[in-house]
Amino acid sequence: QLQLVESGGGLVQPGGSLRLSCVVSDVAMKYYAIGWFRQAPGMQPEGVSCINPSGTDTGYLDSVKGRFTISRDNAKNTVYLQMNDLKPEDTAEYYCAARGAPYQPVCTDSTIRGRYNFFGQGTQVTVSS
């Protein structure tokens, strides 16, 4: 049973940056793909980004390409989401999730959404002037 804890959210002005962190409780994290999702009030969740276990493959939502970068440090059991040039439409609760067996831990633009085994509680990101 993995536990995921997000941090790094907050209030930022349009054009600003934030770095979200997802700390995973177990060294088994290195066998899991990690995804970032977001959900705005009254909206369906959407997959923002994902990264495969080794960090060699990533996927991004079209609207965040070129602005967001996902990375991972398996030695620290942590996945990061660097968010630059933030826009008001990026405002949402962001949460991370882990995908492992029996699901394939692959990550591409088209596989961000899929089945995940474990979810974090989320961190709020608000982009407003």
N, CA and C atoms as an extended XYZ file, in Angstrom:
387
Properties=species:S:1:pos:R:3:atomname:S:1:resname:S:1:resid:I:1 pbc="F F F"
N         0.855       -1.185        0.000 N   GLN     1
C         0.000        0.000        0.000 CA  GLN     1
C         0.893        1.238        0.000 C   GLN     1
N         0.873        1.981       -1.111 N   LEU     2
C         1.653        3.210       -1.173 CA  LEU     2
C         0.826        4.369       -0.649 C   LEU     2
N         1.493        5.281        0.026 N   GLN     3
C         0.870        6.548        0.408 CA  GLN     3
C         1.566        7.666       -0.339 C   GLN     3
N         0.780        8.576       -0.881 N   LEU     4
C         1.310        9.690       -1.651 CA  LEU     4
C         0.883       10.994       -0.984 C   LEU     4
N         1.826       11.893       -0.825 N   VAL     5
C         1.539       13.176       -0.177 CA  VAL     5
C         2.052       14.301       -1.072 C   VAL     5
N         1.134       15.166       -1.473 N   GLU     6
C         1.478       16.300       -2.323 CA  GLU     6
C         1.759       17.539       -1.493 C   GLU     6
N         2.582       18.402       -2.046 N   SER     7
C         2.838       19.706       -1.426 CA  SER     7
C         3.282       20.671       -2.504 C   SER     7
N         3.338       21.947       -2.146 N   GLY     8
C         3.853       22.952       -3.063 CA  GLY     8
C         2.802       23.837       -3.699 C   GLY     8
N         1.540       23.554       -3.435 N   GLY     9
C         0.496       24.393       -3.990 CA  GLY     9
C         0.445       25.751       -3.317 C   GLY     9
N        -0.384       26.632       -3.870 N   GLY    10
C        -0.519       27.957       -3.284 CA  GLY    10
C        -1.171       28.913       -4.242 C   GLY    10
N        -1.109       30.186       -3.869 N   LEU    11
C        -1.661       31.267       -4.685 CA  LEU    11
C        -0.521       31.923       -5.459 C   LEU    11
N        -0.707       32.070       -6.749 N   VAL    12
C         0.331       32.670       -7.585 CA  VAL    12
C        -0.339       33.543       -8.633 C   VAL    12
N         0.345       34.585       -9.053 N   GLN    13
C        -0.181       35.466      -10.084 CA  GLN    13
C        -0.016       34.830      -11.468 C   GLN    13
N        -0.848       35.215      -12.412 N   PRO    14
C        -0.665       34.723      -13.788 CA  PRO    14
C         0.747       35.008      -14.274 C   PRO    14
N         1.312       34.010      -14.952 N   GLY    15
C         2.694       34.114      -15.394 CA  GLY    15
C         3.700       33.600      -14.393 C   GLY    15
N         3.260       33.317      -13.192 N   GLY    16
C         4.158       32.842      -12.147 CA  GLY    16
C         4.426       31.355      -12.240 C   GLY    16
N         5.193       30.863      -11.267 N   SER    17
C         5.610       29.462      -11.257 CA  SER    17
C         5.373       28.839       -9.890 C   SER    17
N         5.160       27.541       -9.911 N   LEU    18
C         5.102       26.730       -8.705 CA  LEU    18
C         5.741       25.386       -9.010 C   LEU    18
N         6.284       24.749       -7.979 N   ARG    19
C         6.764       23.376       -8.126 CA  ARG    19
C         6.037       22.499       -7.125 C   ARG    19
N         5.287       21.559       -7.649 N   LEU    20
C         4.595       20.600       -6.800 CA  LEU    20
C         5.488       19.388       -6.550 C   LEU    20
N         5.357       18.826       -5.369 N   SER    21
C         6.086       17.610       -5.020 CA  SER    21
C         5.101       16.530       -4.619 C   SER    21
N         5.429       15.314       -4.958 N   CYS    22
C         4.641       14.141       -4.565 CA  CYS    22
C         5.612       13.173       -3.910 C   CYS    22
N         5.510       13.031       -2.608 N   VAL    23
C         6.388       12.131       -1.873 CA  VAL    23
C         5.669       10.800       -1.656 C   VAL    23
N         6.318        9.737       -2.006 N   VAL    24
C         5.727        8.397       -1.903 CA  VAL    24
C         6.359        7.672       -0.724 C   VAL    24
N         5.533        6.908       -0.015 N   SER    25
C         5.947        6.356        1.275 CA  SER    25
C         6.881        5.171        1.197 C   SER    25
N         7.042        4.575        0.028 N   ASP    26
C         7.726        3.288       -0.048 CA  ASP    26
C         8.746        3.290       -1.173 C   ASP    26
N         9.872        2.621       -0.951 N   VAL    27
C        10.883        2.543       -1.999 CA  VAL    27
C        10.382        1.807       -3.229 C   VAL    27
N         9.238        1.110       -3.074 N   ALA    28
C         8.638        0.437       -4.226 CA  ALA    28
C         8.169        1.425       -5.274 C   ALA    28
N         8.217        2.691       -4.926 N   MET    29
C         7.842        3.741       -5.873 CA  MET    29
C         8.583        3.582       -7.202 C   MET    29
N         9.816        3.057       -7.162 N   LYS    30
C        10.630        2.953       -8.359 CA  LYS    30
C        10.046        1.993       -9.385 C   LYS    30
N         9.031        1.239       -8.995 N   TYR    31
C         8.371        0.333       -9.924 CA  TYR    31
C         7.071        0.908      -10.481 C   TYR    31
N         6.728        2.119      -10.059 N   TYR    32
C         5.455        2.707      -10.421 CA  TYR    32
C         5.625        3.912      -11.330 C   TYR    32
N         4.733        4.022      -12.311 N   ALA    33
C         4.570        5.291      -13.007 CA  ALA    33
C         3.795        6.217      -12.077 C   ALA    33
N         4.091        7.493      -12.161 N   ILE    34
C         3.401        8.486      -11.346 CA  ILE    34
C         2.728        9.497      -12.259 C   ILE    34
N         1.480        9.754      -11.983 N   GLY    35
C         0.730       10.728      -12.761 CA  GLY    35
C         0.284       11.894      -11.905 C   GLY    35
N         0.115       13.032      -12.546 N   TRP    36
C        -0.484       14.209      -11.902 CA  TRP    36
C        -1.833       14.475      -12.554 C   TRP    36
N        -2.823       14.714      -11.717 N   PHE    37
C        -4.164       15.036      -12.154 CA  PHE    37
C        -4.574       16.358      -11.538 C   PHE    37
N        -5.624       16.966      -12.094 N   ARG    38
C        -6.188       18.158      -11.489 CA  ARG    38
C        -7.694       18.145      -11.659 C   ARG    38
N        -8.345       18.781      -10.712 N   GLN    39
C        -9.801       18.885      -10.774 CA  GLN    39
C       -10.212       20.254      -10.280 C   GLN    39
N       -10.869       20.980      -11.148 N   ALA    40
C       -11.425       22.277      -10.788 CA  ALA    40
C       -12.855       22.083      -10.297 C   ALA    40
N       -13.371       22.995       -9.499 N   PRO    41
C       -14.737       22.855       -8.989 CA  PRO    41
C       -15.740       22.679      -10.121 C   PRO    41
N       -16.591       21.677       -9.987 N   GLY    42
C       -17.626       21.430      -10.979 CA  GLY    42
C       -17.150       20.798      -12.265 C   GLY    42
N       -15.863       20.432      -12.299 N   MET    43
C       -15.292       19.865      -13.525 CA  MET    43
C       -14.855       18.425      -13.283 C   MET    43
N       -14.731       17.689      -14.365 N   GLN    44
C       -14.189       16.337      -14.279 CA  GLN    44
C       -12.675       16.401      -14.070 C   GLN    44
N       -12.112       15.415      -13.401 N   PRO    45
C       -10.646       15.383      -13.289 CA  PRO    45
C       -10.007       15.244      -14.668 C   PRO    45
N        -8.828       15.835      -14.824 N   GLU    46
C        -8.099       15.641      -16.071 CA  GLU    46
C        -6.651       15.295      -15.769 C   GLU    46
N        -6.127       14.403      -16.574 N   GLY    47
C        -4.737       14.009      -16.420 CA  GLY    47
C        -3.831       15.087      -16.962 C   GLY    47
N        -2.873       15.509      -16.173 N   VAL    48
C        -1.984       16.607      -16.542 CA  VAL    48
C        -0.657       16.081      -17.094 C   VAL    48
N        -0.087       15.106      -16.417 N   SER    49
C         1.225       14.603      -16.822 CA  SER    49
C         1.468       13.262      -16.159 C   SER    49
N         2.410       12.504      -16.724 N   CYS    50
C         2.841       11.274      -16.073 CA  CYS    50
C         4.287       10.987      -16.437 C   CYS    50
N         4.912       10.134      -15.640 N   ILE    51
C         6.304        9.766      -15.860 CA  ILE    51
C         6.466        8.291      -15.536 C   ILE    51
N         7.222        7.596      -16.366 N   ASN    52
C         7.366        6.148      -16.152 CA  ASN    52
C         8.362        5.885      -15.019 C   ASN    52
N         8.498        4.638      -14.596 N   PRO    53
C         9.330        4.365      -13.417 CA  PRO    53
C        10.772        4.835      -13.525 C   PRO    53
N        11.364        4.725      -14.695 N   SER    54
C        12.768        5.122      -14.836 CA  SER    54
C        12.941        6.600      -15.128 C   SER    54
N        11.849        7.272      -15.456 N   GLY    55
C        11.930        8.697      -15.766 CA  GLY    55
C        12.263        8.996      -17.205 C   GLY    55
N        12.318        7.957      -18.040 N   THR    56
C        12.718        8.162      -19.434 CA  THR    56
C        11.567        8.562      -20.345 C   THR    56
N        10.352        8.262      -19.940 N   ASP    57
C         9.176        8.577      -20.758 CA  ASP    57
C         8.199        9.423      -19.956 C   ASP    57
N         7.655       10.418      -20.639 N   THR    58
C         6.701       11.297      -19.992 CA  THR    58
C         5.516       11.552      -20.922 C   THR    58
N         4.443       12.052      -20.355 N   GLY    59
C         3.283       12.447      -21.128 CA  GLY    59
C         2.710       13.734      -20.557 C   GLY    59
N         2.102       14.543      -21.435 N   TYR    60
C         1.543       15.823      -21.001 CA  TYR    60
C         0.207       16.092      -21.668 C   TYR    60
N        -0.658       16.757      -20.935 N   LEU    61
C        -1.881       17.319      -21.478 CA  LEU    61
C        -1.489       18.419      -22.458 C   LEU    61
N        -2.188       18.499      -23.578 N   ASP    62
C        -1.808       19.477      -24.602 CA  ASP    62
C        -1.715       20.896      -24.050 C   ASP    62
N        -2.635       21.271      -23.195 N   SER    63
C        -2.700       22.652      -22.724 CA  SER    63
C        -1.549       23.028      -21.787 C   SER    63
N        -0.766       22.050      -21.332 N   VAL    64
C         0.344       22.372      -20.429 CA  VAL    64
C         1.703       22.128      -21.070 C   VAL    64
N         1.708       21.598      -22.280 N   LYS    65
C         2.984       21.335      -22.953 CA  LYS    65
C         3.772       22.625      -23.123 C   LYS    65
N         5.058       22.539      -22.836 N   GLY    66
C         5.912       23.709      -22.923 CA  GLY    66
C         5.902       24.570      -21.688 C   GLY    66
N         4.967       24.325      -20.775 N   ARG    67
C         4.885       25.106      -19.527 CA  ARG    67
C         5.169       24.253      -18.297 C   ARG    67
N         4.741       23.001      -18.321 N   PHE    68
C         4.907       22.101      -17.179 CA  PHE    68
C         5.973       21.056      -17.499 C   PHE    68
N         6.736       20.690      -16.489 N   THR    69
C         7.745       19.644      -16.640 CA  THR    69
C         7.662       18.686      -15.460 C   THR    69
N         7.537       17.407      -15.766 N   ILE    70
C         7.501       16.392      -14.722 CA  ILE    70
C         8.877       15.742      -14.612 C   ILE    70
N         9.274       15.417      -13.394 N   SER    71
C        10.543       14.745      -13.174 CA  SER    71
C        10.418       13.889      -11.913 C   SER    71
N        11.392       13.010      -11.715 N   ARG    72
C        11.343       12.183      -10.518 CA  ARG    72
C        12.752       11.923       -9.995 C   ARG    72
N        12.821       11.741       -8.692 N   ASP    73
C        14.060       11.377       -8.018 CA  ASP    73
C        13.735       10.140       -7.187 C   ASP    73
N        14.023        8.992       -7.733 N   ASN    74
C        13.656        7.749       -7.035 CA  ASN    74
C        14.435        7.573       -5.729 C   ASN    74
N        15.605        8.171       -5.635 N   ALA    75
C        16.365        8.079       -4.387 CA  ALA    75
C        15.675        8.833       -3.254 C   ALA    75
N        14.869        9.823       -3.623 N   LYS    76
C        14.131       10.613       -2.631 CA  LYS    76
C        12.652       10.246       -2.610 C   LYS    76
N        12.273        9.230       -3.379 N   ASN    77
C        10.861        8.810       -3.438 CA  ASN    77
C         9.950        9.982       -3.777 C   ASN    77
N        10.379       10.837       -4.691 N   THR    78
C         9.649       12.068       -4.966 CA  THR    78
C         9.513       12.296       -6.467 C   THR    78
N         8.330       12.755       -6.841 N   VAL    79
C         8.060       13.214       -8.206 CA  VAL    79
C         7.703       14.687       -8.141 C   VAL    79
N         8.207       15.439       -9.096 N   TYR    80
C         7.986       16.887       -9.132 CA  TYR    80
C         7.177       17.269      -10.363 C   TYR    80
N         6.425       18.336      -10.216 N   LEU    81
C         5.766       18.952      -11.362 CA  LEU    81
C         6.103       20.432      -11.325 C   LEU    81
N         7.017       20.830      -12.197 N   GLN    82
C         7.389       22.246      -12.318 CA  GLN    82
C         6.383       22.908      -13.243 C   GLN    82
N         5.729       23.933      -12.743 N   MET    83
C         4.688       24.618      -13.503 CA  MET    83
C         5.104       26.065      -13.713 C   MET    83
N         5.321       26.438      -14.956 N   ASN    84
C         5.716       27.798      -15.314 CA  ASN    84
C         4.626       28.468      -16.126 C   ASN    84
N         4.700       29.797      -16.204 N   ASP    85
C         3.737       30.568      -16.995 CA  ASP    85
C         2.301       30.152      -16.663 C   ASP    85
N         2.003       30.123      -15.393 N   LEU    86
C         0.687       29.655      -14.958 CA  LEU    86
C        -0.418       30.598      -15.411 C   LEU    86
N        -1.562       30.022      -15.705 N   LYS    87
C        -2.726       30.753      -16.194 CA  LYS    87
C        -3.890       30.531      -15.246 C   LYS    87
N        -4.852       31.446      -15.230 N   PRO    88
C        -6.008       31.240      -14.344 CA  PRO    88
C        -6.697       29.899      -14.573 C   PRO    88
N        -6.683       29.421      -15.798 N   GLU    89
C        -7.344       28.143      -16.080 CA  GLU    89
C        -6.585       26.940      -15.527 C   GLU    89
N        -5.407       27.157      -14.981 N   ASP    90
C        -4.681       26.086      -14.301 CA  ASP    90
C        -5.143       25.918      -12.853 C   ASP    90
N        -5.999       26.814      -12.398 N   THR    91
C        -6.495       26.724      -11.032 CA  THR    91
C        -7.270       25.432      -10.814 C   THR    91
N        -6.863       24.675       -9.811 N   ALA    92
C        -7.491       23.370       -9.537 CA  ALA    92
C        -6.824       22.744       -8.317 C   ALA    92
N        -7.438       21.670       -7.855 N   GLU    93
C        -6.787       20.798       -6.885 CA  GLU    93
C        -5.933       19.829       -7.694 C   GLU    93
N        -4.658       19.757       -7.344 N   TYR    94
C        -3.739       18.862       -8.042 CA  TYR    94
C        -3.412       17.687       -7.132 C   TYR    94
N        -3.464       16.504       -7.701 N   TYR    95
C        -3.100       15.345       -6.921 CA  TYR    95
C        -2.295       14.360       -7.764 C   TYR    95
N        -1.497       13.556       -7.090 N   CYS    96
C        -0.677       12.583       -7.788 CA  CYS    96
C        -1.221       11.182       -7.552 C   CYS    96
N        -0.839       10.278       -8.436 N   ALA    97
C        -1.319        8.909       -8.375 CA  ALA    97
C        -0.216        7.976       -8.864 C   ALA    97
N        -0.248        6.753       -8.383 N   ALA    98
C         0.769        5.760       -8.739 CA  ALA    98
C         0.136        4.617       -9.517 C   ALA    98
N         0.814        4.231      -10.601 N   ARG    99
C         0.334        3.127      -11.446 CA  ARG    99
C         1.385        2.033      -11.494 C   ARG    99
N         1.001        0.842      -11.031 N   GLY   100
C         1.894       -0.312      -11.095 CA  GLY   100
C         1.093       -1.564      -11.368 C   GLY   100
N         1.738       -2.701      -11.147 N   ALA   101
C         1.074       -3.978      -11.413 CA  ALA   101
C        -0.281       -4.042      -10.716 C   ALA   101
N        -1.290       -4.528      -11.396 N   PRO   102
C        -1.293       -5.252      -12.663 CA  PRO   102
C        -1.371       -4.347      -13.890 C   PRO   102
N        -1.321       -3.047      -13.707 N   TYR   103
C        -1.415       -2.129      -14.842 CA  TYR   103
C        -0.022       -1.856      -15.377 C   TYR   103
N         0.055       -1.529      -16.671 N   GLN   104
C         1.334       -1.237      -17.285 CA  GLN   104
C         1.788        0.161      -16.887 C   GLN   104
N         2.993        0.288      -16.340 N   PRO   105
C         3.461        1.608      -15.888 CA  PRO   105
C         4.082        2.430      -17.012 C   PRO   105
N         3.378        2.522      -18.132 N   VAL   106
C         3.887        3.279      -19.266 CA  VAL   106
C         3.287        4.669      -19.258 C   VAL   106
N         4.017        5.620      -19.831 N   CYS   107
C         3.542        6.995      -19.899 CA  CYS   107
C         3.774        7.589      -21.270 C   CYS   107
N         2.692        8.016      -21.877 N   THR   108
C         2.731        8.805      -23.098 CA  THR   108
C         1.631        9.843      -22.971 C   THR   108
N         1.541       10.731      -23.948 N   ASP   109
C         0.463       11.726      -23.897 CA  ASP   109
C        -0.906       11.055      -23.801 C   ASP   109
N        -1.048        9.922      -24.456 N   SER   110
C        -2.365        9.278      -24.524 CA  SER   110
C        -2.642        8.336      -23.366 C   SER   110
N        -1.641        8.072      -22.534 N   THR   111
C        -1.857        7.115      -21.438 CA  THR   111
C        -1.813        7.783      -20.067 C   THR   111
N        -1.846        9.124      -20.051 N   ILE   112
C        -1.882        9.803      -18.755 CA  ILE   112
C        -3.107        9.328      -17.980 C   ILE   112
N        -4.225        9.351      -18.675 N   ARG   113
C        -5.427        8.831      -18.051 CA  ARG   113
C        -5.420        7.313      -18.197 C   ARG   113
N        -5.757        6.645      -17.176 N   GLY   114
C        -5.776        5.193      -17.189 CA  GLY   114
C        -5.962        4.737      -15.757 C   GLY   114
N        -5.707        3.488      -15.557 N   ARG   115
C        -5.928        2.962      -14.206 CA  ARG   115
C        -4.715        3.220      -13.331 C   ARG   115
N        -4.969        3.672      -12.133 N   TYR   116
C        -3.940        3.901      -11.136 CA  TYR   116
C        -4.311        3.141       -9.868 C   TYR   116
N        -3.299        2.774       -9.122 N   ASN   117
C        -3.510        1.959       -7.932 CA  ASN   117
C        -3.732        2.809       -6.673 C   ASN   117
N        -2.985        3.896       -6.562 N   PHE   118
C        -3.005        4.684       -5.326 CA  PHE   118
C        -3.063        6.171       -5.664 C   PHE   118
N        -3.705        6.940       -4.782 N   PHE   119
C        -3.913        8.367       -4.995 CA  PHE   119
C        -3.537        9.159       -3.747 C   PHE   119
N        -3.050       10.376       -3.983 N   GLY   120
C        -2.814       11.287       -2.875 CA  GLY   120
C        -4.048       12.120       -2.576 C   GLY   120
N        -3.913       13.023       -1.608 N   GLN   121
C        -5.050       13.833       -1.161 CA  GLN   121
C        -5.166       15.160       -1.896 C   GLN   121
N        -4.103       15.613       -2.482 N   GLY   122
C        -4.182       16.822       -3.282 CA  GLY   122
C        -3.584       18.051       -2.634 C   GLY   122
N        -3.263       19.018       -3.484 N   THR   123
C        -2.788       20.329       -3.053 CA  THR   123
C        -3.413       21.368       -3.974 C   THR   123
N        -3.868       22.470       -3.380 N   GLN   124
C        -4.607       23.467       -4.154 CA  GLN   124
C        -3.651       24.432       -4.850 C   GLN   124
N        -3.931       24.664       -6.125 N   VAL   125
C        -3.206       25.672       -6.900 CA  VAL   125
C        -4.225       26.708       -7.369 C   VAL   125
N        -3.966       27.963       -7.015 N   THR   126
C        -4.843       29.061       -7.421 CA  THR   126
C        -4.022       30.096       -8.160 C   THR   126
N        -4.436       30.375       -9.386 N   VAL   127
C        -3.735       31.370      -10.212 CA  VAL   127
C        -4.667       32.561      -10.384 C   VAL   127
N        -4.295       33.658       -9.767 N   SER   128
C        -5.170       34.825       -9.772 CA  SER   128
C        -4.356       36.075       -9.500 C   SER   128
N        -4.802       37.176      -10.094 N   SER   129
C        -4.158       38.460       -9.818 CA  SER   129
C        -4.883       39.183       -8.695 C   SER   129
